[in-house]
């Protein structure tokens, strides 16, 4: 049976791009449903039924478990679901899976929120708050240091290219907006080049809303 398209609730931000990259990597058909977070679409009652935390990305897979539709919010949960569904980029052996999950949760609980706050206070905040700028820029630098160390002697974050790389990539790619410099992070530079070279990643970074 051919797979029906997944409804993909998207706005072009790093969290949105994680899922677009995964859909492209897995070759899954999808239909973009724009959620314009600059205009408040995330608060619409129809969207809140899918994503009660009023954030994109979210998906509705018409062909979910048992052949019934399923809706999923939170980018980490979506990446895991798509990895299990397709058996791609999410290893099945316990040791390898735990390793991917450690770095996936490191991204969704650490790098994403901290880099997001750095973006916010450096670029969008209507008030310039030096303490907040310094706090989030420095914490992001610390997290980049952790990633740099992890990538020493490795091509990818876990054993092989996985959802852990997909989660981190759109954030690290925006390093300049977070007040970071990559001069002291040669392993991150090499990793960014490896991941950027993938065609599915290039397609997944598309900002197209249809
Ligand atoms: N933990 C969430 C974060 C998603 C998130 O922060 N989405 C932002 C855009 S990058 C959003 O939709 N913001 C709208 C709002 O907060 O009102 C995930 O990983 O999916």
PDB file of C-alpha atoms and ligand atoms in Angstrom:
ATOM      1  CA  UNK A   1       0.000   0.000   0.000  1.00  0.00           C
ATOM      2  CA  UNK A   2       1.351   3.422  -0.856  1.00  0.00           C
ATOM      3  CA  UNK A   3       1.936   5.738   2.058  1.00  0.00           C
ATOM      4  CA  UNK A   4      -0.519   8.633   2.266  1.00  0.00           C
ATOM      5  CA  UNK A   5       1.173  12.019   2.791  1.00  0.00           C
ATOM      6  CA  UNK A   6       1.938  13.080   6.339  1.00  0.00           C
ATOM      7  CA  UNK A   7       0.533  16.482   7.321  1.00  0.00           C
ATOM      8  CA  UNK A   8       3.547  18.471   8.439  1.00  0.00           C
ATOM      9  CA  UNK A   9       2.833  21.553  10.564  1.00  0.00           C
ATOM     10  CA  UNK A  10       5.800  23.741   9.765  1.00  0.00           C
ATOM     11  CA  UNK A  11       7.333  27.167   9.986  1.00  0.00           C
ATOM     12  CA  UNK A  12      10.904  27.716   8.778  1.00  0.00           C
ATOM     13  CA  UNK A  13      12.837  27.683  12.071  1.00  0.00           C
ATOM     14  CA  UNK A  14      15.507  25.246  13.311  1.00  0.00           C
ATOM     15  CA  UNK A  15      12.894  23.086  15.080  1.00  0.00           C
ATOM     16  CA  UNK A  16      10.786  22.955  11.947  1.00  0.00           C
ATOM     17  CA  UNK A  17      13.755  22.051   9.774  1.00  0.00           C
ATOM     18  CA  UNK A  18      14.680  19.054  11.934  1.00  0.00           C
ATOM     19  CA  UNK A  19      11.473  17.334  10.882  1.00  0.00           C
ATOM     20  CA  UNK A  20      11.656  18.396   7.269  1.00  0.00           C
ATOM     21  CA  UNK A  21      15.158  16.913   7.058  1.00  0.00           C
ATOM     22  CA  UNK A  22      13.937  13.634   8.596  1.00  0.00           C
ATOM     23  CA  UNK A  23      10.957  13.406   6.223  1.00  0.00           C
ATOM     24  CA  UNK A  24      13.319  13.986   3.295  1.00  0.00           C
ATOM     25  CA  UNK A  25      15.877  11.494   4.596  1.00  0.00           C
ATOM     26  CA  UNK A  26      13.192   8.827   4.960  1.00  0.00           C
ATOM     27  CA  UNK A  27      11.620   9.592   1.590  1.00  0.00           C
ATOM     28  CA  UNK A  28       8.207   9.971   3.201  1.00  0.00           C
ATOM     29  CA  UNK A  29       5.570  11.935   1.284  1.00  0.00           C
ATOM     30  CA  UNK A  30       4.369  14.988   3.200  1.00  0.00           C
ATOM     31  CA  UNK A  31       2.142  18.005   2.832  1.00  0.00           C
ATOM     32  CA  UNK A  32       3.288  21.244   4.458  1.00  0.00           C
ATOM     33  CA  UNK A  33       0.673  22.918   6.640  1.00  0.00           C
ATOM     34  CA  UNK A  34       2.138  26.347   7.408  1.00  0.00           C
ATOM     35  CA  UNK A  35       1.821  27.527  11.020  1.00  0.00           C
ATOM     36  CA  UNK A  36       2.723  31.208  10.902  1.00  0.00           C
ATOM     37  CA  UNK A  37       4.031  31.686  14.427  1.00  0.00           C
ATOM     38  CA  UNK A  38       4.566  35.394  13.738  1.00  0.00           C
ATOM     39  CA  UNK A  39       0.812  35.805  13.247  1.00  0.00           C
ATOM     40  CA  UNK A  40      -0.445  33.549  16.073  1.00  0.00           C
ATOM     41  CA  UNK A  41      -1.486  30.458  14.054  1.00  0.00           C
ATOM     42  CA  UNK A  42      -0.049  28.297  16.856  1.00  0.00           C
ATOM     43  CA  UNK A  43      -2.862  29.430  19.164  1.00  0.00           C
ATOM     44  CA  UNK A  44      -5.702  28.417  16.846  1.00  0.00           C
ATOM     45  CA  UNK A  45      -7.967  25.806  18.458  1.00  0.00           C
ATOM     46  CA  UNK A  46      -7.543  23.341  15.537  1.00  0.00           C
ATOM     47  CA  UNK A  47      -3.769  23.456  15.955  1.00  0.00           C
ATOM     48  CA  UNK A  48      -3.912  23.206  19.752  1.00  0.00           C
ATOM     49  CA  UNK A  49      -5.747  19.899  19.375  1.00  0.00           C
ATOM     50  CA  UNK A  50      -2.611  18.569  17.674  1.00  0.00           C
ATOM     51  CA  UNK A  51      -0.014  20.545  19.599  1.00  0.00           C
ATOM     52  CA  UNK A  52      -1.317  21.573  23.042  1.00  0.00           C
ATOM     53  CA  UNK A  53       1.912  23.428  23.873  1.00  0.00           C
ATOM     54  CA  UNK A  54       1.211  25.855  20.986  1.00  0.00           C
ATOM     55  CA  UNK A  55       4.452  25.172  19.179  1.00  0.00           C
ATOM     56  CA  UNK A  56       5.363  23.736  15.831  1.00  0.00           C
ATOM     57  CA  UNK A  57       6.610  21.316  14.500  1.00  0.00           C
ATOM     58  CA  UNK A  58       3.857  18.721  14.667  1.00  0.00           C
ATOM     59  CA  UNK A  59       2.707  15.988  12.328  1.00  0.00           C
ATOM     60  CA  UNK A  60      -0.411  13.976  11.609  1.00  0.00           C
ATOM     61  CA  UNK A  61       0.358  10.619  10.058  1.00  0.00           C
ATOM     62  CA  UNK A  62      -2.811   9.190   8.488  1.00  0.00           C
ATOM     63  CA  UNK A  63      -1.163   5.788   8.494  1.00  0.00           C
ATOM     64  CA  UNK A  64      -0.294   5.535  12.190  1.00  0.00           C
ATOM     65  CA  UNK A  65      -0.202   2.480  14.476  1.00  0.00           C
ATOM     66  CA  UNK A  66      -2.935  -0.004  13.606  1.00  0.00           C
ATOM     67  CA  UNK A  67      -3.526   1.866  10.345  1.00  0.00           C
ATOM     68  CA  UNK A  68      -5.229   4.695  12.264  1.00  0.00           C
ATOM     69  CA  UNK A  69      -4.169   8.381  12.155  1.00  0.00           C
ATOM     70  CA  UNK A  70      -1.828   9.660  14.849  1.00  0.00           C
ATOM     71  CA  UNK A  71      -0.855  13.225  15.733  1.00  0.00           C
ATOM     72  CA  UNK A  72       2.497  14.000  17.362  1.00  0.00           C
ATOM     73  CA  UNK A  73       4.002  17.185  18.785  1.00  0.00           C
ATOM     74  CA  UNK A  74       7.557  17.797  20.146  1.00  0.00           C
ATOM     75  CA  UNK A  75      10.337  17.442  17.606  1.00  0.00           C
ATOM     76  CA  UNK A  76      12.183  14.740  19.583  1.00  0.00           C
ATOM     77  CA  UNK A  77       9.077  12.539  19.770  1.00  0.00           C
ATOM     78  CA  UNK A  78       8.443  13.070  16.053  1.00  0.00           C
ATOM     79  CA  UNK A  79      12.011  12.111  15.125  1.00  0.00           C
ATOM     80  CA  UNK A  80      11.785   8.955  17.231  1.00  0.00           C
ATOM     81  CA  UNK A  81       8.410   8.046  15.737  1.00  0.00           C
ATOM     82  CA  UNK A  82       9.582   8.507  12.159  1.00  0.00           C
ATOM     83  CA  UNK A  83      12.756   6.562  12.946  1.00  0.00           C
ATOM     84  CA  UNK A  84      10.730   3.653  14.347  1.00  0.00           C
ATOM     85  CA  UNK A  85       8.195   3.810  11.538  1.00  0.00           C
ATOM     86  CA  UNK A  86      10.781   3.680   8.765  1.00  0.00           C
ATOM     87  CA  UNK A  87      13.557   1.882  10.687  1.00  0.00           C
ATOM     88  CA  UNK A  88      15.907   4.562   9.445  1.00  0.00           C
ATOM     89  CA  UNK A  89      18.445   6.706  11.304  1.00  0.00           C
ATOM     90  CA  UNK A  90      17.385   5.361  14.720  1.00  0.00           C
ATOM     91  CA  UNK A  91      19.264   2.173  15.590  1.00  0.00           C
ATOM     92  CA  UNK A  92      17.402  -0.772  17.043  1.00  0.00           C
ATOM     93  CA  UNK A  93      20.023  -2.367  19.254  1.00  0.00           C
ATOM     94  CA  UNK A  94      19.680  -1.063  22.793  1.00  0.00           C
ATOM     95  CA  UNK A  95      23.228   0.263  23.259  1.00  0.00           C
ATOM     96  CA  UNK A  96      23.245   2.143  19.972  1.00  0.00           C
ATOM     97  CA  UNK A  97      19.710   3.444  20.556  1.00  0.00           C
ATOM     98  CA  UNK A  98      20.563   4.771  24.042  1.00  0.00           C
ATOM     99  CA  UNK A  99      23.569   6.593  22.605  1.00  0.00           C
ATOM    100  CA  UNK A 100      21.376   8.313  19.999  1.00  0.00           C
ATOM    101  CA  UNK A 101      18.754   9.154  22.620  1.00  0.00           C
ATOM    102  CA  UNK A 102      21.313  10.725  24.970  1.00  0.00           C
ATOM    103  CA  UNK A 103      22.319  13.193  22.287  1.00  0.00           C
ATOM    104  CA  UNK A 104      18.789  13.679  21.007  1.00  0.00           C
ATOM    105  CA  UNK A 105      17.636  14.702  24.488  1.00  0.00           C
ATOM    106  CA  UNK A 106      20.784  16.790  24.962  1.00  0.00           C
ATOM    107  CA  UNK A 107      19.661  18.754  21.933  1.00  0.00           C
ATOM    108  CA  UNK A 108      15.960  19.112  22.787  1.00  0.00           C
ATOM    109  CA  UNK A 109      16.587  19.862  26.466  1.00  0.00           C
ATOM    110  CA  UNK A 110      19.849  21.815  26.242  1.00  0.00           C
ATOM    111  CA  UNK A 111      21.226  23.070  22.975  1.00  0.00           C
ATOM    112  CA  UNK A 112      17.844  24.011  21.451  1.00  0.00           C
ATOM    113  CA  UNK A 113      16.448  25.995  24.382  1.00  0.00           C
ATOM    114  CA  UNK A 114      19.753  27.721  25.203  1.00  0.00           C
ATOM    115  CA  UNK A 115      20.602  28.611  21.597  1.00  0.00           C
ATOM    116  CA  UNK A 116      16.959  29.700  21.184  1.00  0.00           C
ATOM    117  CA  UNK A 117      17.294  32.096  24.110  1.00  0.00           C
ATOM    118  CA  UNK A 118      20.586  33.364  22.685  1.00  0.00           C
ATOM    119  CA  UNK A 119      18.761  34.072  19.372  1.00  0.00           C
ATOM    120  CA  UNK A 120      15.979  35.762  21.270  1.00  0.00           C
ATOM    121  CA  UNK A 121      18.027  38.061  23.482  1.00  0.00           C
ATOM    122  CA  UNK A 122      20.614  38.867  20.824  1.00  0.00           C
ATOM    123  CA  UNK A 123      18.227  39.474  17.904  1.00  0.00           C
ATOM    124  CA  UNK A 124      14.548  39.752  18.802  1.00  0.00           C
ATOM    125  CA  UNK A 125      14.220  41.152  22.343  1.00  0.00           C
ATOM    126  CA  UNK A 126      12.772  44.669  22.276  1.00  0.00           C
ATOM    127  CA  UNK A 127      14.887  45.513  25.320  1.00  0.00           C
ATOM    128  CA  UNK A 128      18.658  44.961  25.338  1.00  0.00           C
ATOM    129  CA  UNK A 129      19.402  42.894  28.432  1.00  0.00           C
ATOM    130  CA  UNK A 130      23.195  42.443  28.745  1.00  0.00           C
ATOM    131  CA  UNK A 131      22.917  39.859  31.537  1.00  0.00           C
ATOM    132  CA  UNK A 132      20.598  37.631  29.482  1.00  0.00           C
ATOM    133  CA  UNK A 133      22.703  38.050  26.331  1.00  0.00           C
ATOM    134  CA  UNK A 134      25.858  37.036  28.205  1.00  0.00           C
ATOM    135  CA  UNK A 135      24.188  34.164  30.065  1.00  0.00           C
ATOM    136  CA  UNK A 136      22.676  32.465  27.001  1.00  0.00           C
ATOM    137  CA  UNK A 137      25.574  33.212  24.658  1.00  0.00           C
ATOM    138  CA  UNK A 138      28.040  31.729  27.162  1.00  0.00           C
ATOM    139  CA  UNK A 139      25.879  28.693  27.895  1.00  0.00           C
ATOM    140  CA  UNK A 140      25.584  28.072  24.155  1.00  0.00           C
ATOM    141  CA  UNK A 141      29.380  28.294  23.855  1.00  0.00           C
ATOM    142  CA  UNK A 142      29.686  25.729  26.644  1.00  0.00           C
ATOM    143  CA  UNK A 143      27.302  23.393  24.808  1.00  0.00           C
ATOM    144  CA  UNK A 144      29.280  23.828  21.578  1.00  0.00           C
ATOM    145  CA  UNK A 145      32.349  22.813  23.596  1.00  0.00           C
ATOM    146  CA  UNK A 146      30.569  19.626  24.682  1.00  0.00           C
ATOM    147  CA  UNK A 147      29.671  18.825  21.074  1.00  0.00           C
ATOM    148  CA  UNK A 148      33.202  19.598  19.902  1.00  0.00           C
ATOM    149  CA  UNK A 149      34.608  17.121  22.418  1.00  0.00           C
ATOM    150  CA  UNK A 150      32.047  14.490  21.462  1.00  0.00           C
ATOM    151  CA  UNK A 151      32.949  14.794  17.784  1.00  0.00           C
ATOM    152  CA  UNK A 152      36.667  14.237  18.385  1.00  0.00           C
ATOM    153  CA  UNK A 153      37.644  11.250  16.256  1.00  0.00           C
ATOM    154  CA  UNK A 154      34.059  10.785  15.027  1.00  0.00           C
ATOM    155  CA  UNK A 155      32.252  11.717  11.840  1.00  0.00           C
ATOM    156  CA  UNK A 156      28.806  11.843  13.431  1.00  0.00           C
ATOM    157  CA  UNK A 157      27.432  12.356  16.934  1.00  0.00           C
ATOM    158  CA  UNK A 158      26.637   8.682  17.526  1.00  0.00           C
ATOM    159  CA  UNK A 159      28.070   5.607  15.827  1.00  0.00           C
ATOM    160  CA  UNK A 160      26.443   6.425  12.473  1.00  0.00           C
ATOM    161  CA  UNK A 161      24.482   9.365  11.034  1.00  0.00           C
ATOM    162  CA  UNK A 162      21.201   9.465  12.991  1.00  0.00           C
ATOM    163  CA  UNK A 163      18.321  11.530  14.341  1.00  0.00           C
ATOM    164  CA  UNK A 164      20.816  12.949  16.880  1.00  0.00           C
ATOM    165  CA  UNK A 165      22.669  14.691  14.031  1.00  0.00           C
ATOM    166  CA  UNK A 166      19.408  15.790  12.432  1.00  0.00           C
ATOM    167  CA  UNK A 167      18.241  17.367  15.710  1.00  0.00           C
ATOM    168  CA  UNK A 168      21.432  19.342  16.269  1.00  0.00           C
ATOM    169  CA  UNK A 169      22.231  20.386  12.706  1.00  0.00           C
ATOM    170  CA  UNK A 170      19.714  23.205  12.048  1.00  0.00           C
ATOM    171  CA  UNK A 171      20.675  24.816  15.365  1.00  0.00           C
ATOM    172  CA  UNK A 172      24.438  24.597  14.972  1.00  0.00           C
ATOM    173  CA  UNK A 173      24.174  25.800  11.398  1.00  0.00           C
ATOM    174  CA  UNK A 174      22.861  29.101  12.801  1.00  0.00           C
ATOM    175  CA  UNK A 175      25.919  29.596  15.038  1.00  0.00           C
ATOM    176  CA  UNK A 176      26.459  33.212  13.984  1.00  0.00           C
ATOM    177  CA  UNK A 177      22.999  34.256  15.195  1.00  0.00           C
ATOM    178  CA  UNK A 178      23.860  32.763  18.579  1.00  0.00           C
ATOM    179  CA  UNK A 179      27.009  34.900  18.892  1.00  0.00           C
ATOM    180  CA  UNK A 180      29.303  31.907  18.357  1.00  0.00           C
ATOM    181  CA  UNK A 181      32.546  31.535  16.386  1.00  0.00           C
ATOM    182  CA  UNK A 182      33.697  28.189  15.002  1.00  0.00           C
ATOM    183  CA  UNK A 183      37.443  28.939  14.931  1.00  0.00           C
ATOM    184  CA  UNK A 184      38.066  26.938  18.072  1.00  0.00           C
ATOM    185  CA  UNK A 185      35.719  24.135  17.000  1.00  0.00           C
ATOM    186  CA  UNK A 186      37.315  22.261  14.064  1.00  0.00           C
ATOM    187  CA  UNK A 187      35.372  19.057  14.741  1.00  0.00           C
ATOM    188  CA  UNK A 188      32.066  20.930  14.596  1.00  0.00           C
ATOM    189  CA  UNK A 189      33.133  22.578  11.326  1.00  0.00           C
ATOM    190  CA  UNK A 190      33.943  19.188   9.788  1.00  0.00           C
ATOM    191  CA  UNK A 191      30.653  17.710  11.032  1.00  0.00           C
ATOM    192  CA  UNK A 192      28.656  20.647   9.643  1.00  0.00           C
ATOM    193  CA  UNK A 193      30.317  20.114   6.256  1.00  0.00           C
ATOM    194  CA  UNK A 194      29.510  16.381   6.299  1.00  0.00           C
ATOM    195  CA  UNK A 195      25.861  16.880   7.196  1.00  0.00           C
ATOM    196  CA  UNK A 196      25.415  19.874   4.845  1.00  0.00           C
ATOM    197  CA  UNK A 197      26.636  17.754   1.923  1.00  0.00           C
ATOM    198  CA  UNK A 198      23.665  15.387   2.196  1.00  0.00           C
ATOM    199  CA  UNK A 199      21.058  16.031  -0.467  1.00  0.00           C
ATOM    200  CA  UNK A 200      18.158  15.222   1.857  1.00  0.00           C
ATOM    201  CA  UNK A 201      19.500  17.784   4.330  1.00  0.00           C
ATOM    202  CA  UNK A 202      19.677  20.412   1.604  1.00  0.00           C
ATOM    203  CA  UNK A 203      16.076  19.649   0.633  1.00  0.00           C
ATOM    204  CA  UNK A 204      15.051  19.609   4.294  1.00  0.00           C
ATOM    205  CA  UNK A 205      16.435  23.103   4.826  1.00  0.00           C
ATOM    206  CA  UNK A 206      13.941  24.441   2.289  1.00  0.00           C
ATOM    207  CA  UNK A 207      11.772  27.245   3.610  1.00  0.00           C
ATOM    208  CA  UNK A 208       9.024  26.534   1.046  1.00  0.00           C
ATOM    209  CA  UNK A 209       5.551  26.586   2.545  1.00  0.00           C
ATOM    210  CA  UNK A 210       3.931  24.261   0.027  1.00  0.00           C
TER     211      UNK A 210
HETATM  212  N1  LIG B   1      10.381  21.633  22.402  1.00  0.00           N
HETATM  213  C1  LIG B   1       9.731  21.983  21.164  1.00  0.00           C
HETATM  214  C2  LIG B   1      10.110  23.403  20.784  1.00  0.00           C
HETATM  215  C3  LIG B   1       9.394  23.884  19.553  1.00  0.00           C
HETATM  216  C4  LIG B   1       9.469  25.389  19.439  1.00  0.00           C
HETATM  217  O1  LIG B   1      10.112  26.068  20.260  1.00  0.00           O
HETATM  218  N2  LIG B   1       8.792  25.912  18.427  1.00  0.00           N
HETATM  219  C5  LIG B   1       8.723  27.360  18.286  1.00  0.00           C
HETATM  220  C6  LIG B   1       9.374  27.815  16.984  1.00  0.00           C
HETATM  221  S1  LIG B   1      11.070  27.275  16.862  1.00  0.00           S
HETATM  222  C7  LIG B   1       7.276  27.798  18.240  1.00  0.00           C
HETATM  223  O2  LIG B   1       6.457  27.153  17.624  1.00  0.00           O
HETATM  224  N3  LIG B   1       6.979  28.910  18.921  1.00  0.00           N
HETATM  225  C8  LIG B   1       5.671  29.484  18.959  1.00  0.00           C
HETATM  226  C9  LIG B   1       5.281  29.935  20.346  1.00  0.00           C
HETATM  227  O3  LIG B   1       6.032  29.663  21.302  1.00  0.00           O
HETATM  228  O4  LIG B   1       4.243  30.581  20.483  1.00  0.00           O
HETATM  229  C10 LIG B   1      10.159  21.010  20.066  1.00  0.00           C
HETATM  230  O5  LIG B   1      11.304  20.549  20.111  1.00  0.00           O
HETATM  231  O6  LIG B   1       9.342  20.703  19.185  1.00  0.00           O
END
